[in-house]
Amino acid sequence: ERLRVSWLAGAVRVRVSLVPPLVLLPALLRLAALHALLGLLVLASLPAALLWYYYLTHRRRERTLLFLSLGLFSLAYMYYVFLREVVPRGHVDPSQVLALTCGLILMLLALSRAKADPGYLPVPLPQKPSHQALPSKSFRGSSDRNGEAKGYARVAAEEPEGVGKDWCARCQLVRPARAGHCRLCGRCVRRLDHHCVWINSCVGEQNHQAFILALSSFMLTSVYGITLTLHTVCRGRTPFVALFYCPGAYSDYSSALSFTCVWYCAIVTAGMGYILLIQLLNISYNVTEREARLALRDNTGRRLLGGLVIDTGQYNRGFLCNWGQFLSLGSSPPQRCAEDIV
């Protein structure tokens, strides 16, 4: 997982998972640009290889920087190809380049905010065993392979909304409602949604808004870049038609590389678009990914919209109130609906 590289100030530790995207991505995309069949083979094998690596690390409960490294380097390399191969053709205005650059900067700023503290609960300091410090037997219980405490009882003291608190057997602390334990980070997070491998961090109460902003700005920037490139490489055709039928795409290597990068961006954008869609639906029903997973496990939720969203019904207060609560995440006190007040 790590290696040491000699440097001026001494040996520097380098995570091995950072290296493959820097080497393999340009090589594979340039190989795919040599022929349409090679492009089909490479672009079909990349998602399969990523899924295999994801399930391998997820099963071993390991954190990896490969997905974050791949995402950041893909942005940099796509931007480089756009400036090197597409802009010199003269069909892209400077204002369009500026708009694409601003979208990229906005996405990176939102991504840096999403990488911040997701809302980790403070870890209690170790104390000497005593009858007062130890929790009662009603709190004690084993924990399943997902890191969720089971066999616990509700705490007698409840929050103002009447929602109880749970005891985390891993962190040895009482966590508020909707908080959960991440088995990859080894910490409890307020309003835990899920652990995102693309940012190598949890998505929780403090960074969920930034996560949605990063996804949204990525979608807009990526679609805009794809449109500009197809308008340049495949003149006279709409972007959707040009994506599947562009006779001059392999007339020269520059056009072939640009067209291959467009397809790579389209595949990544489709995957991120699905993630964004699920996130927006969950917010509309005020349910987190963790709550949806637990509801499916315990068979306590309703499948809606063809199974795209699992409505637990516990926190759903209507579309407007759900979004109002999401937009007020991290503020104190959280917004409450008029119907709840009445």
Tab-separated table of C-alpha atoms in Angstrom:
chain	number	residue	atom	x	y	z
A	1	GLU	CA	0.000	0.000	0.000
A	2	ARG	CA	2.930	2.369	0.627
A	3	LEU	CA	6.437	2.809	-0.755
A	4	ARG	CA	9.341	5.128	0.025
A	5	VAL	CA	10.842	7.450	-2.581
A	6	SER	CA	14.181	9.202	-2.109
A	7	TRP	CA	13.876	12.995	-1.998
A	8	LEU	CA	16.020	16.024	-1.118
A	9	ALA	CA	14.761	16.181	2.457
A	10	GLY	CA	14.894	12.409	2.862
A	11	ALA	CA	12.672	9.456	2.040
A	12	VAL	CA	9.042	10.295	1.357
A	13	ARG	CA	6.184	7.856	1.802
A	14	VAL	CA	3.958	7.508	-1.260
A	15	ARG	CA	0.660	5.653	-1.278
A	16	VAL	CA	0.775	3.027	-4.010
A	17	SER	CA	-2.927	3.518	-4.794
A	18	LEU	CA	-2.126	7.058	-6.017
A	19	VAL	CA	0.178	5.834	-8.784
A	20	PRO	CA	-1.944	3.640	-11.146
A	21	PRO	CA	-4.281	6.422	-12.396
A	22	LEU	CA	-1.306	8.693	-13.169
A	23	VAL	CA	0.258	6.037	-15.379
A	24	LEU	CA	-2.556	3.882	-16.701
A	25	LEU	CA	-5.205	6.478	-17.578
A	26	PRO	CA	-3.213	8.403	-20.244
A	27	ALA	CA	-1.772	5.164	-21.626
A	28	LEU	CA	-5.157	3.442	-21.912
A	29	LEU	CA	-6.910	6.461	-23.451
A	30	ARG	CA	-4.147	6.933	-26.020
A	31	LEU	CA	-4.288	3.235	-26.803
A	32	ALA	CA	-8.058	3.454	-27.215
A	33	ALA	CA	-7.635	6.336	-29.673
A	34	LEU	CA	-5.723	4.124	-32.126
A	35	HIS	CA	-8.837	2.268	-33.327
A	36	ALA	CA	-12.559	2.144	-32.630
A	37	LEU	CA	-12.424	-1.510	-31.532
A	38	LEU	CA	-9.592	-0.768	-29.127
A	39	GLY	CA	-11.621	2.123	-27.765
A	40	LEU	CA	-14.629	-0.127	-27.223
A	41	LEU	CA	-12.496	-2.717	-25.447
A	42	VAL	CA	-10.706	-0.230	-23.178
A	43	LEU	CA	-13.785	1.820	-22.267
A	44	ALA	CA	-15.753	-1.340	-21.470
A	45	SER	CA	-13.019	-2.857	-19.309
A	46	LEU	CA	-12.335	0.264	-17.217
A	47	PRO	CA	-15.694	0.271	-15.327
A	48	ALA	CA	-15.441	-3.487	-14.793
A	49	ALA	CA	-11.931	-3.132	-13.315
A	50	LEU	CA	-13.055	-0.299	-11.021
A	51	LEU	CA	-16.064	-2.283	-9.777
A	52	TRP	CA	-13.845	-5.284	-9.096
A	53	TYR	CA	-11.389	-3.149	-7.111
A	54	TYR	CA	-14.231	-1.467	-5.215
A	55	TYR	CA	-15.785	-4.758	-4.072
A	56	LEU	CA	-12.344	-6.100	-3.187
A	57	THR	CA	-11.497	-3.171	-0.891
A	58	HIS	CA	-15.056	-2.930	0.435
A	59	ARG	CA	-15.052	-6.588	1.443
A	60	ARG	CA	-11.734	-6.144	3.226
A	61	ARG	CA	-12.963	-2.901	4.841
A	62	GLU	CA	-9.962	-1.015	3.491
A	63	ARG	CA	-9.700	2.670	2.669
A	64	THR	CA	-8.069	3.507	-0.644
A	65	LEU	CA	-6.997	6.681	-2.412
A	66	LEU	CA	-7.252	5.154	-5.885
A	67	PHE	CA	-10.739	6.519	-6.628
A	68	LEU	CA	-9.897	10.018	-5.386
A	69	SER	CA	-6.650	9.975	-7.349
A	70	LEU	CA	-8.460	8.729	-10.458
A	71	GLY	CA	-11.131	11.409	-10.170
A	72	LEU	CA	-8.730	14.315	-9.701
A	73	PHE	CA	-6.301	13.159	-12.374
A	74	SER	CA	-9.165	12.510	-14.800
A	75	LEU	CA	-10.302	16.116	-14.385
A	76	ALA	CA	-6.773	17.412	-14.960
A	77	TYR	CA	-6.140	15.179	-17.962
A	78	MET	CA	-9.482	15.919	-19.624
A	79	TYR	CA	-8.873	19.645	-19.174
A	80	TYR	CA	-5.385	19.242	-20.648
A	81	VAL	CA	-6.700	17.376	-23.709
A	82	PHE	CA	-9.394	20.023	-24.162
A	83	LEU	CA	-6.851	22.865	-24.148
A	84	ARG	CA	-4.295	20.943	-26.233
A	85	GLU	CA	-6.469	19.264	-28.869
A	86	VAL	CA	-9.863	21.019	-28.992
A	87	VAL	CA	-9.263	24.737	-28.380
A	88	PRO	CA	-6.572	25.170	-31.111
A	89	ARG	CA	-9.111	24.174	-33.771
A	90	GLY	CA	-10.666	27.616	-33.396
A	91	HIS	CA	-14.295	26.615	-32.820
A	92	VAL	CA	-14.320	27.370	-29.064
A	93	ASP	CA	-14.611	30.969	-27.885
A	94	PRO	CA	-12.446	32.296	-25.021
A	95	SER	CA	-15.638	32.962	-23.057
A	96	GLN	CA	-16.553	29.279	-23.328
A	97	VAL	CA	-13.110	28.266	-22.105
A	98	LEU	CA	-13.518	30.691	-19.205
A	99	ALA	CA	-16.946	29.267	-18.335
A	100	LEU	CA	-15.569	25.720	-18.377
A	101	THR	CA	-12.623	26.760	-16.207
A	102	CYS	CA	-14.896	28.497	-13.675
A	103	GLY	CA	-17.077	25.392	-13.456
A	104	LEU	CA	-13.996	23.269	-12.814
A	105	ILE	CA	-12.763	25.618	-10.092
A	106	LEU	CA	-16.193	25.682	-8.426
A	107	MET	CA	-16.293	21.895	-8.406
A	108	LEU	CA	-12.814	21.657	-6.860
A	109	LEU	CA	-13.763	24.147	-4.141
A	110	ALA	CA	-16.905	22.181	-3.327
A	111	LEU	CA	-14.865	18.968	-3.360
A	112	SER	CA	-12.358	20.391	-0.902
A	113	ARG	CA	-15.241	21.333	1.402
A	114	ALA	CA	-16.739	17.861	1.016
A	115	LYS	CA	-13.388	16.399	2.088
A	116	ALA	CA	-13.595	18.290	5.395
A	117	ASP	CA	-15.016	16.973	8.653
A	118	PRO	CA	-18.335	15.234	7.870
A	119	GLY	CA	-19.482	15.630	11.474
A	120	TYR	CA	-17.432	13.138	13.472
A	121	LEU	CA	-18.602	12.652	17.034
A	122	PRO	CA	-15.847	13.351	19.566
A	123	VAL	CA	-14.191	10.202	20.833
A	124	PRO	CA	-14.432	10.001	24.631
A	125	LEU	CA	-11.174	9.901	26.560
A	126	PRO	CA	-10.355	6.573	28.224
A	127	GLN	CA	-11.393	6.510	31.860
A	128	LYS	CA	-10.657	4.246	34.741
A	129	PRO	CA	-13.297	1.578	35.195
A	130	SER	CA	-15.916	2.580	37.698
A	131	HIS	CA	-19.569	1.935	38.314
A	132	GLN	CA	-20.398	5.498	37.306
A	133	ALA	CA	-18.345	5.485	34.103
A	134	LEU	CA	-19.542	2.148	32.767
A	135	PRO	CA	-22.851	2.111	30.874
A	136	SER	CA	-25.674	0.016	32.166
A	137	LYS	CA	-26.275	-3.452	30.837
A	138	SER	CA	-29.124	-2.171	28.682
A	139	PHE	CA	-26.549	-0.374	26.537
A	140	ARG	CA	-24.251	-3.311	26.045
A	141	GLY	CA	-24.511	-5.482	23.011
A	142	SER	CA	-22.561	-6.914	20.139
A	143	SER	CA	-22.092	-5.206	16.827
A	144	ASP	CA	-22.765	-6.647	13.397
A	145	ARG	CA	-20.358	-6.681	10.444
A	146	ASN	CA	-21.633	-3.282	9.288
A	147	GLY	CA	-20.506	-1.690	12.549
A	148	GLU	CA	-24.090	-1.100	13.707
A	149	ALA	CA	-24.743	-1.807	17.353
A	150	LYS	CA	-27.411	-4.384	18.029
A	151	GLY	CA	-28.910	-5.554	21.236
A	152	TYR	CA	-28.881	-2.018	22.609
A	153	ALA	CA	-31.758	-0.324	24.364
A	154	ARG	CA	-33.073	3.193	23.968
A	155	VAL	CA	-31.727	5.744	26.383
A	156	ALA	CA	-34.263	7.064	28.830
A	157	ALA	CA	-33.297	10.693	28.152
A	158	GLU	CA	-34.680	11.759	24.805
A	159	GLU	CA	-34.085	14.695	22.509
A	160	PRO	CA	-36.547	17.604	22.196
A	161	GLU	CA	-38.182	15.998	19.147
A	162	GLY	CA	-38.792	12.859	21.150
A	163	VAL	CA	-36.159	10.829	19.264
A	164	GLY	CA	-34.013	8.514	21.327
A	165	LYS	CA	-30.256	8.077	21.313
A	166	ASP	CA	-28.237	4.927	20.642
A	167	TRP	CA	-25.149	3.423	22.174
A	168	CYS	CA	-22.241	2.655	19.800
A	169	ALA	CA	-20.380	-0.411	20.979
A	170	ARG	CA	-17.377	0.404	18.774
A	171	CYS	CA	-16.766	4.025	19.809
A	172	GLN	CA	-18.124	3.542	23.348
A	173	LEU	CA	-20.316	6.630	23.220
A	174	VAL	CA	-23.948	7.655	23.071
A	175	ARG	CA	-24.716	8.917	19.592
A	176	PRO	CA	-27.624	11.196	18.665
A	177	ALA	CA	-30.455	10.185	16.398
A	178	ARG	CA	-29.578	9.470	12.745
A	179	ALA	CA	-25.871	9.216	13.577
A	180	GLY	CA	-24.082	6.072	12.487
A	181	HIS	CA	-20.777	4.253	12.699
A	182	CYS	CA	-18.598	4.045	9.584
A	183	ARG	CA	-16.696	0.789	9.542
A	184	LEU	CA	-14.073	2.183	7.121
A	185	CYS	CA	-13.323	5.385	9.046
A	186	GLY	CA	-13.843	3.752	12.433
A	187	ARG	CA	-15.774	6.787	13.700
A	188	CYS	CA	-19.367	7.765	14.374
A	189	VAL	CA	-20.745	10.529	12.148
A	190	ARG	CA	-23.731	12.791	12.695
A	191	ARG	CA	-26.520	12.056	10.210
A	192	LEU	CA	-24.325	9.563	8.401
A	193	ASP	CA	-25.357	9.102	4.772
A	194	HIS	CA	-22.624	6.854	3.379
A	195	HIS	CA	-18.883	6.483	2.943
A	196	CYS	CA	-17.947	7.808	-0.498
A	197	VAL	CA	-14.880	6.204	-2.061
A	198	TRP	CA	-14.565	9.091	-4.551
A	199	ILE	CA	-13.703	11.523	-1.758
A	200	ASN	CA	-12.283	8.855	0.585
A	201	SER	CA	-14.441	10.179	3.406
A	202	CYS	CA	-17.880	9.911	4.926
A	203	VAL	CA	-20.823	12.062	3.843
A	204	GLY	CA	-22.563	13.383	6.922
A	205	GLU	CA	-24.244	16.378	8.464
A	206	GLN	CA	-21.367	18.828	7.960
A	207	ASN	CA	-20.387	18.067	4.343
A	208	HIS	CA	-23.551	16.682	2.706
A	209	GLN	CA	-24.435	20.031	1.136
A	210	ALA	CA	-20.917	20.426	-0.275
A	211	PHE	CA	-21.087	16.871	-1.618
A	212	ILE	CA	-24.290	17.663	-3.531
A	213	LEU	CA	-22.774	20.919	-4.812
A	214	ALA	CA	-19.657	19.090	-6.018
A	215	LEU	CA	-21.756	16.496	-7.854
A	216	SER	CA	-24.001	19.136	-9.433
A	217	SER	CA	-21.119	21.341	-10.582
A	218	PHE	CA	-19.325	18.284	-11.977
A	219	MET	CA	-22.392	17.285	-13.982
A	220	LEU	CA	-22.857	20.765	-15.471
A	221	THR	CA	-19.149	21.202	-16.242
A	222	SER	CA	-18.766	17.737	-17.735
A	223	VAL	CA	-21.834	18.009	-19.967
A	224	TYR	CA	-20.709	21.457	-21.115
A	225	GLY	CA	-17.204	20.202	-21.941
A	226	ILE	CA	-18.594	17.180	-23.813
A	227	THR	CA	-20.871	19.453	-25.846
A	228	LEU	CA	-18.046	21.830	-26.802
A	229	THR	CA	-15.780	18.962	-27.830
A	230	LEU	CA	-18.409	17.219	-29.966
A	231	HIS	CA	-19.318	20.486	-31.671
A	232	THR	CA	-15.641	20.817	-32.609
A	233	VAL	CA	-14.832	17.235	-33.608
A	234	CYS	CA	-18.185	16.374	-35.241
A	235	ARG	CA	-19.284	19.532	-36.991
A	236	GLY	CA	-22.916	19.828	-38.082
A	237	ARG	CA	-24.334	17.197	-35.726
A	238	THR	CA	-26.125	17.453	-32.423
A	239	PRO	CA	-24.116	16.230	-29.413
A	240	PHE	CA	-26.315	13.183	-28.837
A	241	VAL	CA	-26.094	12.052	-32.481
A	242	ALA	CA	-22.385	12.850	-32.671
A	243	LEU	CA	-21.715	10.707	-29.607
A	244	PHE	CA	-22.879	7.601	-31.509
A	245	TYR	CA	-22.223	8.601	-35.109
A	246	CYS	CA	-19.169	10.700	-35.921
A	247	PRO	CA	-17.579	9.490	-39.203
A	248	GLY	CA	-14.590	11.830	-38.979
A	249	ALA	CA	-13.692	11.000	-35.408
A	250	TYR	CA	-10.794	8.713	-36.403
A	251	SER	CA	-9.609	10.731	-39.407
A	252	ASP	CA	-6.614	11.936	-37.402
A	253	TYR	CA	-5.129	11.047	-34.028
A	254	SER	CA	-6.065	14.365	-32.405
A	255	SER	CA	-9.757	13.914	-33.228
A	256	ALA	CA	-9.622	10.269	-32.145
A	257	LEU	CA	-8.101	11.158	-28.773
A	258	SER	CA	-10.659	13.922	-28.207
A	259	PHE	CA	-13.518	11.600	-29.163
A	260	THR	CA	-12.192	8.851	-26.861
A	261	CYS	CA	-11.964	11.307	-23.971
A	262	VAL	CA	-15.553	12.396	-24.686
A	263	TRP	CA	-16.753	8.821	-24.317
A	264	TYR	CA	-14.716	8.392	-21.131
A	265	CYS	CA	-16.310	11.555	-19.718
A	266	ALA	CA	-19.757	10.366	-20.804
A	267	ILE	CA	-19.355	7.070	-18.929
A	268	VAL	CA	-18.147	8.810	-15.768
A	269	THR	CA	-20.889	11.445	-16.044
A	270	ALA	CA	-23.566	8.779	-16.376
A	271	GLY	CA	-22.331	7.074	-13.199
A	272	MET	CA	-22.140	10.323	-11.253
A	273	GLY	CA	-25.535	11.349	-12.593
A	274	TYR	CA	-27.071	8.181	-11.157
A	275	ILE	CA	-25.463	8.911	-7.769
A	276	LEU	CA	-26.778	12.488	-7.872
A	277	LEU	CA	-30.275	11.292	-8.793
A	278	ILE	CA	-30.382	8.898	-5.836
A	279	GLN	CA	-29.118	11.642	-3.532
A	280	LEU	CA	-31.770	14.132	-4.677
A	281	LEU	CA	-34.540	11.550	-4.255
A	282	ASN	CA	-33.310	10.626	-0.777
A	283	ILE	CA	-33.239	14.282	0.240
A	284	SER	CA	-36.768	14.751	-1.088
A	285	TYR	CA	-37.963	11.912	1.165
A	286	ASN	CA	-35.605	12.841	4.039
A	287	VAL	CA	-33.847	9.502	4.176
A	288	THR	CA	-30.128	8.738	4.174
A	289	GLU	CA	-28.388	5.908	2.370
A	290	ARG	CA	-27.614	4.271	5.698
A	291	GLU	CA	-31.256	4.454	6.803
A	292	ALA	CA	-32.390	3.053	3.456
A	293	ARG	CA	-29.940	0.161	3.767
A	294	LEU	CA	-31.087	-0.648	7.301
A	295	ALA	CA	-34.741	-0.394	6.246
A	296	LEU	CA	-34.121	-2.912	3.455
A	297	ARG	CA	-32.333	-5.231	5.866
A	298	ASP	CA	-35.126	-5.050	8.435
A	299	ASN	CA	-37.896	-4.890	5.798
A	300	THR	CA	-39.360	-1.717	7.328
A	301	GLY	CA	-39.308	0.664	4.339
A	302	ARG	CA	-41.409	1.220	1.233
A	303	ARG	CA	-39.897	0.995	-2.250
A	304	LEU	CA	-40.876	4.008	-4.319
A	305	LEU	CA	-40.190	5.096	-7.906
A	306	GLY	CA	-39.247	1.622	-9.024
A	307	GLY	CA	-36.999	1.003	-6.037
A	308	LEU	CA	-34.848	4.115	-6.556
A	309	VAL	CA	-35.759	5.405	-3.104
A	310	ILE	CA	-36.658	3.673	0.157
A	311	ASP	CA	-39.101	5.699	2.260
A	312	THR	CA	-38.805	4.821	5.925
A	313	GLY	CA	-41.564	7.279	6.834
A	314	GLN	CA	-39.796	8.199	10.059
A	315	TYR	CA	-38.482	11.633	9.099
A	316	ASN	CA	-40.488	12.417	5.958
A	317	ARG	CA	-42.345	15.716	6.477
A	318	GLY	CA	-43.095	16.603	2.862
A	319	PHE	CA	-40.992	17.794	-0.063
A	320	LEU	CA	-40.542	21.441	0.967
A	321	CYS	CA	-39.896	20.698	4.629
A	322	ASN	CA	-37.434	17.933	3.783
A	323	TRP	CA	-35.409	20.248	1.559
A	324	GLY	CA	-35.631	23.026	4.118
A	325	GLN	CA	-34.174	20.708	6.734
A	326	PHE	CA	-31.400	19.631	4.356
A	327	LEU	CA	-30.458	23.225	3.523
A	328	SER	CA	-30.238	23.988	7.240
A	329	LEU	CA	-27.874	21.091	8.030
A	330	GLY	CA	-25.114	22.135	10.364
A	331	SER	CA	-27.022	25.200	11.582
A	332	SER	CA	-28.280	25.530	15.119
A	333	PRO	CA	-31.114	24.970	15.810
A	334	PRO	CA	-32.447	22.973	12.815
A	335	GLN	CA	-35.494	24.270	11.016
A	336	ARG	CA	-38.845	22.755	11.937
A	337	CYS	CA	-41.938	22.533	9.778
A	338	ALA	CA	-45.075	24.498	10.486
A	339	GLU	CA	-47.065	21.290	10.728
A	340	ASP	CA	-44.690	19.960	13.398
A	341	ILE	CA	-45.015	23.185	15.388
A	342	VAL	CA	-48.802	23.072	15.163
